[in-house]
Short mmCIF file of C-alpha atoms (C1' of nucleotides) in Angstrom, two decimals:
data_model
loop_
_atom_site.label_atom_id
_atom_site.label_comp_id
_atom_site.label_asym_id
_atom_site.label_seq_id
_atom_site.Cartn_x
_atom_site.Cartn_y
_atom_site.Cartn_z
CA MET K 201 -0.12 -0.03 -0.09
CA SER K 202 2.78 2.16 0.96
CA ALA K 203 6.05 2.55 -1.40
CA ILE K 204 9.35 1.55 0.46
CA ASN K 205 11.60 4.02 0.00
CA ARG K 206 12.49 4.58 4.03
CA PRO K 207 11.25 1.81 5.45
CA VAL K 208 9.37 2.10 8.54
CA PRO K 209 11.73 1.57 11.27
CA LYS K 210 11.14 -1.42 13.23
CA ARG K 211 10.70 0.34 16.55
CA GLN K 212 7.73 1.92 15.04
CA LEU K 213 5.84 -1.13 13.79
CA ILE K 214 6.22 -2.67 17.28
CA HIS K 215 4.03 0.59 18.50
CA GLU K 216 1.63 0.09 16.10
CA CYS K 217 1.75 -3.54 16.77
CA MET K 218 1.27 -2.63 20.66
CA GLN K 219 -1.61 -0.33 20.24
CA ASP K 220 -3.32 -2.68 17.44
CA LEU K 221 -3.50 -5.41 20.17
CA ARG K 222 -4.81 -3.09 22.90
CA ARG K 223 -7.64 -1.88 20.15
CA ILE K 224 -8.58 -5.41 19.58
CA VAL K 225 -8.51 -6.87 23.00
CA LYS K 226 -10.69 -3.52 24.15
CA ALA K 227 -12.93 -4.27 20.86
CA LEU K 228 -13.51 -8.38 22.15
CA GLU K 229 -14.16 -7.07 24.97
CA ASN K 230 -16.90 -4.09 23.77
CA TYR K 231 -18.54 -6.82 21.89
CA SER K 232 -18.79 -9.31 24.93
CA ARG K 233 -20.32 -6.45 26.68
CA SER K 234 -22.89 -6.02 23.54
CA VAL K 235 -23.73 -9.96 23.45
CA GLU K 236 -23.96 -9.63 27.42
CA ARG K 237 -27.00 -6.89 27.35
CA ASN K 238 -28.24 -8.57 24.15
CA PHE K 239 -28.33 -12.21 25.45
CA GLY K 240 -27.90 -12.11 29.10
CA LEU K 241 -24.63 -13.94 28.92
CA THR K 242 -21.31 -12.74 29.70
CA GLY K 243 -17.66 -13.62 27.26
CA PRO K 244 -16.41 -16.18 29.75
CA GLN K 245 -19.98 -17.80 30.35
CA LEU K 246 -20.10 -17.74 26.35
CA TRP K 247 -16.65 -19.32 26.38
CA ALA K 248 -17.41 -21.56 28.63
CA LEU K 249 -20.08 -23.16 27.13
CA TRP K 250 -18.27 -23.26 23.68
CA GLU K 251 -15.91 -25.29 25.08
CA LEU K 252 -17.96 -27.83 26.64
CA GLY K 253 -19.87 -28.15 23.61
CA HIS K 254 -16.68 -28.84 21.90
CA THR K 255 -14.82 -31.29 24.28
CA GLY K 256 -17.84 -32.70 25.59
CA PRO K 257 -18.65 -33.06 29.00
CA GLN K 258 -16.13 -32.16 31.44
CA THR K 259 -14.97 -32.08 35.00
CA LEU K 260 -15.20 -28.20 36.46
CA LYS K 261 -11.65 -28.59 37.02
CA ALA K 262 -10.73 -29.68 33.32
CA LEU K 263 -12.97 -26.80 31.77
CA ALA K 264 -10.76 -24.32 34.53
CA ALA K 265 -7.79 -25.32 32.92
CA ARG K 266 -8.61 -25.24 29.32
CA MET K 267 -9.83 -21.09 29.65
CA HIS K 268 -6.73 -20.63 32.33
CA LEU K 269 -9.01 -19.43 34.86
CA ASP K 270 -9.10 -20.69 38.60
CA PRO K 271 -11.39 -23.20 39.77
CA SER K 272 -12.62 -21.16 42.61
CA THR K 273 -13.58 -18.60 39.81
CA MET K 274 -14.92 -21.54 37.66
CA VAL K 275 -17.72 -22.34 40.54
CA GLY K 276 -19.27 -19.10 40.49
CA VAL K 277 -19.52 -18.64 36.06
CA VAL K 278 -20.66 -22.28 36.41
CA ASP K 279 -23.27 -21.22 39.15
CA ARG K 280 -24.61 -18.46 36.65
CA LEU K 281 -24.74 -20.59 33.79
CA GLU K 282 -26.80 -23.23 35.77
CA SER K 283 -28.77 -20.79 36.88
CA LYS K 284 -29.59 -19.94 33.48
CA GLY K 285 -30.67 -23.42 32.64
CA MET K 286 -27.77 -23.40 30.47
CA MET K 287 -25.81 -26.47 32.14
CA VAL K 288 -25.97 -28.71 34.66
CA ARG K 289 -23.79 -30.61 37.61
CA ASN K 290 -23.94 -33.73 37.32
CA GLN K 291 -22.02 -36.06 39.81
CA ASP K 292 -20.00 -38.92 38.59
CA PRO K 293 -20.71 -42.11 39.67
CA THR K 294 -17.01 -43.41 39.44
CA ASP K 295 -15.67 -40.65 41.27
CA ARG K 296 -18.07 -39.01 43.66
CA ARG K 297 -15.76 -36.02 44.27
CA ARG K 298 -16.22 -34.79 40.36
CA LEU K 299 -18.56 -33.32 38.49
CA SER K 300 -19.14 -33.99 34.64
CA LEU K 301 -20.66 -30.50 33.91
CA THR K 302 -23.13 -31.02 30.37
CA LEU K 303 -25.13 -28.29 28.26
CA THR K 304 -28.36 -28.80 28.40
CA ALA K 305 -30.70 -28.36 25.10
CA LYS K 306 -30.95 -24.58 25.61
CA ALA K 307 -27.40 -24.26 25.35
CA GLU K 308 -26.81 -26.81 22.43
CA ALA K 309 -29.40 -24.73 20.84
CA LEU K 310 -27.80 -21.58 21.26
CA LEU K 311 -24.41 -23.16 20.32
CA HIS K 312 -26.04 -24.39 17.05
CA SER K 313 -27.10 -21.19 15.96
CA ALA K 314 -24.00 -19.43 16.70
CA PRO K 315 -20.88 -21.23 15.73
CA HIS K 316 -18.30 -18.38 17.58
CA PRO K 317 -20.48 -16.75 20.16
CA ALA K 318 -17.91 -15.22 21.73
CA GLN K 319 -16.47 -13.41 18.29
CA GLY K 320 -19.41 -13.23 15.91
CA HIS K 321 -18.20 -9.63 15.02
CA LEU K 322 -14.38 -10.87 14.23
CA LEU K 323 -15.93 -14.02 12.66
CA ALA K 324 -18.24 -12.99 10.06
CA GLY K 325 -15.74 -10.48 9.27
CA LEU K 326 -12.82 -13.33 8.60
CA GLN K 327 -15.68 -14.84 6.52
CA ARG K 328 -15.91 -12.15 4.09
CA LEU K 329 -12.07 -12.28 3.56
CA ASP K 330 -10.34 -14.95 0.77
CA ARG K 331 -8.90 -17.86 1.77
CA SER K 332 -5.36 -16.75 1.50
CA ARG K 333 -5.50 -13.90 3.66
CA VAL K 334 -6.90 -15.62 6.47
CA ALA K 335 -4.38 -17.83 6.14
CA LEU K 336 -1.67 -14.95 6.31
CA LEU K 337 -3.54 -13.64 9.71
CA ASN K 338 -3.42 -17.13 11.02
CA GLU K 339 0.52 -17.29 10.63
CA ALA K 340 0.61 -13.68 12.08
CA LEU K 341 -1.46 -14.64 14.75
CA HIS K 342 0.62 -17.91 15.70
CA THR K 343 3.76 -15.83 15.38
CA ILE K 344 2.14 -13.95 18.48
CA VAL K 345 1.45 -16.67 20.13
CA ARG K 346 4.65 -18.29 19.96
CA VAL K 347 6.13 -15.03 21.19
CA LEU K 348 4.04 -14.76 24.02
CA GLY K 349 4.89 -18.66 24.97
CA ALA K 350 8.26 -18.48 24.38
CA GLU K 351 8.39 -16.24 27.65
CA GLY K 352 6.40 -18.32 29.37
CA LEU K 353 2.50 -17.60 30.21
CA GLU K 354 3.49 -17.87 34.20
CA ALA K 355 6.14 -15.15 33.14
CA PRO K 356 8.58 -14.75 35.66
CA PHE K 357 7.96 -11.13 34.43
CA PHE K 358 10.79 -8.86 34.02
CA PHE K 359 10.97 -5.08 33.58
CA SER K 360 14.79 -4.19 32.17
CA GLY K 361 14.55 -0.47 30.61
CA LYS K 362 15.93 -0.66 26.51
CA MET C 249 6.38 -25.30 7.40
CA SER C 250 3.46 -27.92 5.60
CA ALA C 251 2.96 -29.43 2.34
CA ILE C 252 0.33 -28.06 0.12
CA ASN C 253 -1.25 -30.88 -1.31
CA ARG C 254 -4.66 -30.38 0.28
CA PRO C 255 -4.84 -26.71 1.10
CA VAL C 256 -5.99 -26.04 4.95
CA PRO C 257 -9.92 -25.14 4.32
CA LYS C 258 -10.42 -22.08 5.40
CA ARG C 259 -12.82 -22.86 8.30
CA GLN C 260 -10.41 -24.42 10.20
CA LEU C 261 -7.87 -21.25 9.38
CA ILE C 262 -10.54 -19.07 10.93
CA HIS C 263 -11.23 -21.37 13.98
CA GLU C 264 -7.17 -20.96 14.73
CA CYS C 265 -7.33 -17.55 14.50
CA MET C 266 -9.62 -17.55 17.02
CA GLN C 267 -8.12 -19.51 19.48
CA ASP C 268 -5.26 -17.70 19.37
CA LEU C 269 -6.84 -14.47 19.97
CA ARG C 270 -8.49 -15.99 23.05
CA ARG C 271 -5.06 -17.04 24.00
CA ILE C 272 -3.41 -13.45 23.35
CA VAL C 273 -6.09 -11.86 25.50
CA LYS C 274 -5.28 -14.46 28.05
CA ALA C 275 -2.07 -14.55 27.94
CA LEU C 276 -1.85 -10.76 27.92
CA GLU C 277 -4.43 -10.97 31.12
CA ASN C 278 -2.03 -13.02 32.84
CA TYR C 279 1.21 -11.12 32.27
CA SER C 280 -0.96 -8.37 33.76
CA ARG C 281 -1.68 -10.19 36.92
CA SER C 282 2.10 -11.30 37.34
CA VAL C 283 2.79 -7.38 36.55
CA GLU C 284 0.26 -6.41 39.63
CA ARG C 285 1.48 -8.99 41.98
CA ASN C 286 5.33 -7.54 41.49
CA PHE C 287 4.47 -4.10 40.89
CA GLY C 288 1.20 -3.32 42.68
CA LEU C 289 -0.34 -2.24 39.40
CA THR C 290 -2.74 -3.22 37.36
CA GLY C 291 -2.91 -3.59 33.81
CA PRO C 292 -5.55 -0.54 32.85
CA GLN C 293 -3.27 1.65 35.60
CA LEU C 294 -0.08 1.03 33.83
CA TRP C 295 -2.01 1.46 30.88
CA ALA C 296 -3.03 5.02 31.70
CA LEU C 297 0.08 5.64 33.12
CA TRP C 298 1.87 5.27 29.94
CA GLU C 299 -0.76 7.10 28.14
CA LEU C 300 -0.63 10.01 30.17
CA GLY C 301 3.01 9.77 29.55
CA HIS C 302 2.53 9.90 25.76
CA THR C 303 0.15 12.62 25.23
CA GLY C 304 1.11 14.68 28.38
CA PRO C 305 -1.05 16.28 30.80
CA GLN C 306 -5.09 15.23 30.10
CA THR C 307 -8.07 15.91 31.52
CA LEU C 308 -9.88 12.75 32.96
CA LYS C 309 -12.64 12.64 30.43
CA ALA C 310 -9.92 12.61 27.80
CA LEU C 311 -7.75 9.48 29.07
CA ALA C 312 -11.09 7.98 29.78
CA ALA C 313 -12.25 8.39 25.87
CA ARG C 314 -8.75 7.12 24.80
CA MET C 315 -9.15 4.07 26.70
CA HIS C 316 -12.50 3.54 25.50
CA LEU C 317 -13.90 3.56 29.39
CA ASP C 318 -16.74 5.21 31.00
CA PRO C 319 -15.55 8.17 32.94
CA SER C 320 -17.07 6.65 36.17
CA THR C 321 -14.77 3.46 35.28
CA MET C 322 -12.18 6.17 35.45
CA VAL C 323 -12.64 8.00 38.58
CA GLY C 324 -11.94 4.74 40.26
CA VAL C 325 -8.72 4.13 38.36
CA VAL C 326 -7.45 7.61 38.82
CA ASP C 327 -8.20 7.23 42.60
CA ARG C 328 -6.12 4.23 43.20
CA LEU C 329 -3.39 5.45 40.63
CA GLU C 330 -3.26 8.61 43.08
CA SER C 331 -3.07 6.63 46.48
CA LYS C 332 -0.09 5.31 45.02
CA GLY C 333 1.96 8.14 44.31
CA MET C 334 1.79 7.95 40.47
CA MET C 335 -0.64 10.41 39.29
CA VAL C 336 -1.67 13.75 40.76
CA ARG C 337 -4.84 15.53 40.10
CA ASN C 338 -4.45 19.43 39.60
CA GLN C 339 -7.35 21.88 38.59
CA ASP C 340 -7.55 23.73 35.37
CA PRO C 341 -7.41 27.12 36.40
CA THR C 342 -9.19 28.13 33.35
CA ASP C 343 -12.16 25.95 33.71
CA ARG C 344 -12.54 24.82 36.97
CA ARG C 345 -14.39 21.92 36.38
CA ARG C 346 -11.80 19.97 34.66
CA LEU C 347 -8.93 18.28 35.99
CA SER C 348 -5.25 18.44 34.60
CA LEU C 349 -4.10 14.67 35.33
CA THR C 350 0.02 14.52 35.45
CA LEU C 351 2.27 11.81 36.45
CA THR C 352 4.28 12.19 38.89
CA ALA C 353 8.09 11.72 39.36
CA LYS C 354 8.14 8.33 40.16
CA ALA C 355 5.69 7.22 37.53
CA GLU C 356 7.53 9.10 35.13
CA ALA C 357 10.99 6.95 35.94
CA LEU C 358 8.53 4.03 36.05
CA LEU C 359 7.48 4.55 32.51
CA HIS C 360 11.16 5.53 31.48
CA SER C 361 12.59 1.89 32.82
CA ALA C 362 9.26 0.55 31.13
CA PRO C 363 8.58 2.02 27.62
CA HIS C 364 5.52 -0.78 27.46
CA PRO C 365 4.58 -1.84 31.25
CA ALA C 366 1.13 -3.41 29.78
CA GLN C 367 2.65 -5.93 27.45
CA GLY C 368 6.12 -6.08 28.40
CA HIS C 369 6.41 -9.58 27.41
CA LEU C 370 5.42 -9.33 23.94
CA LEU C 371 7.28 -6.26 23.65
CA ALA C 372 10.75 -7.96 24.54
CA GLY C 373 9.44 -11.15 21.91
CA LEU C 374 8.72 -8.68 19.18
CA GLN C 375 11.81 -6.90 19.45
CA ARG C 376 13.62 -10.27 18.59
CA LEU C 377 11.90 -10.71 15.62
CA ASP C 378 13.07 -9.82 12.53
CA ARG C 379 12.38 -6.52 10.90
CA SER C 380 9.97 -8.04 7.93
CA ARG C 381 8.40 -10.37 10.33
CA VAL C 382 7.11 -7.69 12.28
CA ALA C 383 5.69 -5.91 9.32
CA LEU C 384 4.04 -9.01 8.56
CA LEU C 385 2.45 -8.99 12.13
CA ASN C 386 1.59 -5.71 12.09
CA GLU C 387 0.24 -6.28 8.45
CA ALA C 388 -1.99 -9.03 10.19
CA LEU C 389 -3.40 -6.79 13.40
CA HIS C 390 -4.14 -3.86 11.03
CA THR C 391 -6.38 -6.33 9.20
CA ILE C 392 -7.98 -7.45 12.25
CA VAL C 393 -8.31 -4.10 13.25
CA ARG C 394 -9.92 -3.01 10.23
CA VAL C 395 -12.30 -6.24 10.34
CA LEU C 396 -13.43 -5.32 13.78
CA GLY C 397 -13.57 -1.74 13.13
CA ALA C 398 -15.64 -1.97 9.68
CA GLU C 399 -18.44 -4.01 11.88
CA GLY C 400 -18.54 -1.25 14.25
CA LEU C 401 -16.91 -1.22 17.83
CA GLU C 402 -20.75 -0.15 19.35
CA ALA C 403 -21.82 -3.42 17.66
CA PRO C 404 -25.14 -3.66 16.36
CA PHE C 405 -25.14 -6.89 17.18
CA PHE C 406 -25.85 -9.91 15.07
CA PHE C 407 -26.09 -13.41 15.84
CA SER C 408 -27.59 -15.42 12.77
CA GLY C 409 -26.32 -18.83 12.05
CA LYS C 410 -24.08 -19.76 9.39
"C1'" DT B 120 -6.50 -51.98 57.72
"C1'" DT B 121 -6.01 -47.85 59.14
"C1'" DA B 122 -3.79 -43.28 59.26
"C1'" DA B 123 -2.19 -39.47 56.27
"C1'" DA B 124 -1.91 -37.06 51.48
"C1'" DA B 125 -3.40 -36.08 47.63
"C1'" DT B 126 -7.77 -34.30 44.68
"C1'" DG B 127 -12.12 -31.93 43.14
"C1'" DG B 128 -15.26 -29.06 44.32
"C1'" DT B 129 -16.57 -25.51 47.29
"C1'" DT B 130 -16.42 -21.32 50.41
"C1'" DT B 131 -15.25 -17.10 52.01
"C1'" DG B 132 -12.78 -12.27 51.83
"C1'" DT B 133 -10.95 -8.97 49.16
"C1'" DA B 134 -10.18 -6.44 45.19
"C1'" DT B 135 -10.21 -3.94 40.17
"C1'" DT B 136 -12.55 -3.03 36.29
"C1'" DG B 137 -16.83 -1.54 34.46
"C1'" DC B 138 -21.20 0.65 33.41
"C1'" DA B 139 -26.11 3.07 34.25
"C1'" DA B 140 -27.92 6.46 36.53
"C1'" DA B 141 -28.61 10.48 39.47
"C1'" DT B 142 -25.67 14.37 41.53
"C1'" DT B 143 -22.71 18.58 42.28
"C1'" DA B 144 -20.14 22.57 40.75
"C1'" DT B 145 -18.87 25.02 36.94
"C1'" DT B 146 -19.02 27.39 32.65
"C1'" DA B 147 -21.62 28.45 28.32
"C1'" DG B 148 -25.69 30.11 25.67
"C1'" DT B 149 -29.95 32.48 25.55
"C1'" DA W 190 -30.88 35.82 35.18
"C1'" DC W 191 -32.35 31.63 33.57
"C1'" DT W 192 -31.38 27.73 31.25
"C1'" DA W 193 -28.12 23.98 28.82
"C1'" DA W 194 -24.30 21.78 28.89
"C1'" DT W 195 -20.23 19.96 30.59
"C1'" DA W 196 -16.81 17.72 33.97
"C1'" DA W 197 -16.14 15.11 37.61
"C1'" DT W 198 -18.10 12.16 40.68
"C1'" DT W 199 -21.23 9.18 43.70
"C1'" DT W 200 -24.21 5.52 44.28
"C1'" DG W 201 -25.19 0.71 43.31
"C1'" DC W 202 -24.95 -3.49 41.21
"C1'" DA W 203 -22.91 -6.92 38.54
"C1'" DA W 204 -19.08 -10.47 36.92
"C1'" DT W 205 -14.60 -11.74 36.96
"C1'" DA W 206 -10.52 -13.17 39.52
"C1'" DC W 207 -7.53 -14.97 42.84
"C1'" DA W 208 -5.48 -16.85 47.31
"C1'" DA W 209 -6.60 -19.00 51.46
"C1'" DA W 210 -9.39 -21.61 54.18
"C1'" DC W 211 -12.32 -26.16 53.78
"C1'" DC W 212 -15.26 -30.45 53.17
"C1'" DA W 213 -16.21 -34.84 51.41
"C1'" DT W 214 -14.17 -38.37 48.52
"C1'" DT W 215 -10.34 -41.19 46.91
"C1'" DT W 216 -5.69 -43.19 47.11
"C1'" DT W 217 -1.51 -44.05 49.29
"C1'" DA W 218 1.51 -45.63 52.10
"C1'" DA W 219 2.44 -47.72 56.16
#
DNA sequence: TTAAAATGGTTTGTATTGCAAATTATTAGT
DNA sequence: ACTAATAATTTGCAATACAAACCATTTTAA
């Protein structure tokens, strides 16, 4: 799109990446909130449903792990989903400590009509892009994940000046 | 990396994009939390500092707008930052309704040693990539922003089945 | 077999973000 | 002078999120 006389310095590119990421995160949050207003389900709640819909019944701990949440946090999410008639806690007969979280028909129906509830707009947008562009995006996101992953999510955390 | 005999279907690529995005968001959240534990500043708080550090003194409303937050939310963030000695509320002499939020020396020092506090790990990772790769990433993120932006952040919100 | 350790889920406590709606002080407009 | 409009705030509410303590139920080990 732009002539490459003097290439944009790397520093600048990185800066733009950061800003874009923040914007993306914010946009996803906002979308999540609009879904909440219109649907009564928050982002994490929808994500939980979606996850369960794809893995099948799960134990609470497993689901929490998948979502990188603390079990104690998960309890609250499950509580709210159960009270909304989207999920059921079943006792695992072989191990009575464990739950088997399963979706209700209502939730299944919802997921069926909304393949990716948490990010509907983005999904719709992606679907309109041609395949090669999506492939590029895919590649780029993998890079970010790798970069983040390489540093470790547990984040020994460092703060050295540059 | 993979032979392109049968190309990965677009549907699959989109799916991966979604997962990666979720992972990225989560990773940033986690990093933010680790910074909080080690530094006593949350993500939004650091972001606010950083923003102010780049724009100079701002009115509360303006800062809120920049961060896509409600002013009433911003008040809380500023409260906490002020009580941590990172920010000062100054009255604007020309318009006594307005504040002029300014960083303290302490905050300036912190920002100096941490150019991009909110996303330190990612930043460090990006800096290790070569320029062309960062450029690609940049391009990809722009695409996402555009896709999200085109749909509109206010999100008329739709949920039609596919 | 029985006591100790580990596991899965929960409760309690606390903090933050986040918005909406109502409120106050100040400024601008008529 | 009286009425908007504006900037910040307060109040009220809900969800996310984690840590730490706590049951119930296995599993392990003595």
